Amino acid sequence: MNKILVTGARGQLGSDLVTALCQQYGATNVIESGWRAPSDRSSSFAFEVLDVTDQGQLQKLIEHYHIDTVYHLAALLSAKGEQFPDRCWDVNVNGLRHVLEAAQRFNLQVFFPSSIAVFGPHTPKLDTPQVTVEDPTTMYGITKATGEFLCHYYAHRYGVDVRSLRLPGIISYSAPPGGGTTDFAVEMFQAALRSETYTCFVRPETRLPMMYISDAIRAILGIMQADSNAIKIRSSYNVTAISFSAAELVAEIQTHLPHFTCRYVPDFRQTIADSWPSVIDDSKARADWGWQHQYDLAAIVTEMLEKLRAHSQNTQS
Ligand code: VAH
């Protein structure tokens, strides 16, 4: 049937995922939700203000729209989670628990975005394996690791069809980044197009796993549409595309905008970035359900600059 509810629909992932879901399943089958009403309409059937920590409200929405699939994106990200740890735990863990309870009650399929933030200082930094030490140092990472254990529990104890990806930093243009440690990789483009010097909050040599939004959407739809028997891991799959440092991103942008400059003023997010891996081994996802990224750094920079230029011209006209 594919009656889809997207929570956190106006976040960095949600904005593009809703567009892809509407194209794939028809706008009348997609319901957006978020903690506050949006300023603009989108192509979906409806937008509902939803606090995912309110279990009753969530279940009423699911029953009202006869939802059978939930893309559960509502969460506080790593940097914001350090500023509001209690809220981060409540939204990220209790919100997910409410979705999984509803999935068990209404036989829903669920997507849950985990993150490389589940890894920590004792995790191997290069070719981080699918199964390894997880010692997250942020509340966000702790909630995502807890979320993975909950997904595995509901899948094996109750047969809930929940699928999850440990996403790297996501680079996108349609929605502003929302309080993450990898936001520098998006903000840099915007500064470059404004001909401003960017003040980067991590050191130049900080190298992190990253993925372009088009690859991320393909990965999400890919795992959700895969045959259930192909999904061997019900906690969360490692997925990645490429890894690059802040300095490598600057250099690639400069091949398009030679006058672009960046200065480095590390802040509290440097400690978070230092606790994460640099390169992820996602061979299990590639073997089990055919994951394959398409965008390398050059392709990301070319497309981001093109799309941001077009985006700013549309908003000015
Ligand atoms: C963050 N963008 O920075 C998110 C992501 C791997 C990073 O989880 O918090």
CSV table of N, CA and C in Angstrom, one decimal, residues 15 23 28 37-38 46 52 59-60 77 83 103 109 113 131 146 152 155 165 168 180 198 205 228 239 274 282 287 290:
chain,number,residue,atom,x,y,z
A,15,SER,N,13.9,16.8,3.9
A,15,SER,CA,13.5,17.6,2.8
A,15,SER,C,13.6,16.9,1.5
A,23,GLN,N,7.7,11.3,-5.5
A,23,GLN,CA,8.0,10.9,-6.9
A,23,GLN,C,7.8,9.4,-7.0
A,28,THR,N,0.0,11.7,-2.7
A,28,THR,CA,-1.2,11.4,-1.8
A,28,THR,C,-0.9,10.3,-0.8
A,37,ALA,N,5.1,23.8,12.5
A,37,ALA,CA,4.5,23.9,11.2
A,37,ALA,C,5.5,24.6,10.3
A,38,PRO,N,5.6,24.1,9.0
A,38,PRO,CA,6.6,24.7,8.1
A,38,PRO,C,6.0,26.0,7.5
A,46,ALA,N,0.0,16.0,3.1
A,46,ALA,CA,-0.4,16.8,4.3
A,46,ALA,C,0.9,16.9,5.2
A,52,VAL,N,7.2,13.5,18.6
A,52,VAL,CA,7.3,12.1,18.6
A,52,VAL,C,7.5,11.5,20.1
A,59,GLN,N,0.3,7.6,17.6
A,59,GLN,CA,-0.6,6.5,17.2
A,59,GLN,C,-1.9,7.0,16.5
A,60,LYS,N,-2.4,8.2,17.0
A,60,LYS,CA,-3.6,8.7,16.3
A,60,LYS,C,-3.3,9.0,14.9
A,77,LEU,N,20.7,16.4,16.5
A,77,LEU,CA,22.0,15.9,16.0
A,77,LEU,C,23.1,16.1,17.0
A,83,GLN,N,24.2,20.4,23.5
A,83,GLN,CA,23.6,21.6,24.2
A,83,GLN,C,22.3,21.3,25.0
A,103,ALA,N,5.0,0.2,15.4
A,103,ALA,CA,5.3,-0.7,14.3
A,103,ALA,C,4.8,-2.1,14.7
A,109,GLN,N,6.4,-1.0,8.5
A,109,GLN,CA,7.8,-1.1,8.1
A,109,GLN,C,8.4,0.2,8.6
A,113,PRO,N,17.4,6.2,10.9
A,113,PRO,CA,18.8,6.6,10.5
A,113,PRO,C,19.7,6.6,11.7
A,131,VAL,N,31.0,-4.8,12.7
A,131,VAL,CA,30.9,-5.2,14.2
A,131,VAL,C,32.2,-4.8,14.9
A,146,THR,N,21.9,3.2,21.3
A,146,THR,CA,20.7,2.7,22.0
A,146,THR,C,19.6,2.4,21.0
A,152,HIS,N,17.2,-3.8,16.8
A,152,HIS,CA,17.6,-5.2,16.8
A,152,HIS,C,16.6,-6.0,17.7
A,155,ALA,N,13.1,-6.2,16.1
A,155,ALA,CA,13.1,-7.1,14.9
A,155,ALA,C,13.1,-8.5,15.3
A,165,LEU,N,20.5,2.5,8.7
A,165,LEU,CA,21.8,2.8,8.1
A,165,LEU,C,22.5,3.7,9.1
A,168,PRO,N,26.9,8.6,7.3
A,168,PRO,CA,28.1,9.5,7.5
A,168,PRO,C,27.5,10.9,7.5
A,180,GLY,N,24.7,19.8,13.3
A,180,GLY,CA,25.6,18.6,13.3
A,180,GLY,C,27.0,19.0,13.3
A,198,TYR,N,35.4,31.4,4.8
A,198,TYR,CA,34.7,30.6,5.7
A,198,TYR,C,35.5,30.3,7.0
A,205,GLU,N,43.0,19.1,8.8
A,205,GLU,CA,43.3,17.7,8.5
A,205,GLU,C,42.2,16.8,9.0
A,228,SER,N,13.3,-8.6,2.2
A,228,SER,CA,13.5,-8.7,3.7
A,228,SER,C,14.6,-9.8,4.0
A,239,VAL,N,27.2,2.4,6.1
A,239,VAL,CA,27.3,2.8,4.7
A,239,VAL,C,28.1,4.1,4.6
A,274,ASP,N,36.9,14.3,16.3
A,274,ASP,CA,38.1,13.4,16.6
A,274,ASP,C,37.7,12.1,17.2
A,282,ASP,N,32.0,-0.5,4.5
A,282,ASP,CA,30.5,-0.8,4.3
A,282,ASP,C,30.3,-2.0,3.4
A,287,ALA,N,27.4,-6.1,0.0
A,287,ALA,CA,27.2,-7.6,-0.3
A,287,ALA,C,25.7,-8.0,-0.1
A,290,GLY,N,23.3,-4.7,-2.1
A,290,GLY,CA,23.7,-4.1,-3.3
A,290,GLY,C,24.0,-2.6,-3.2
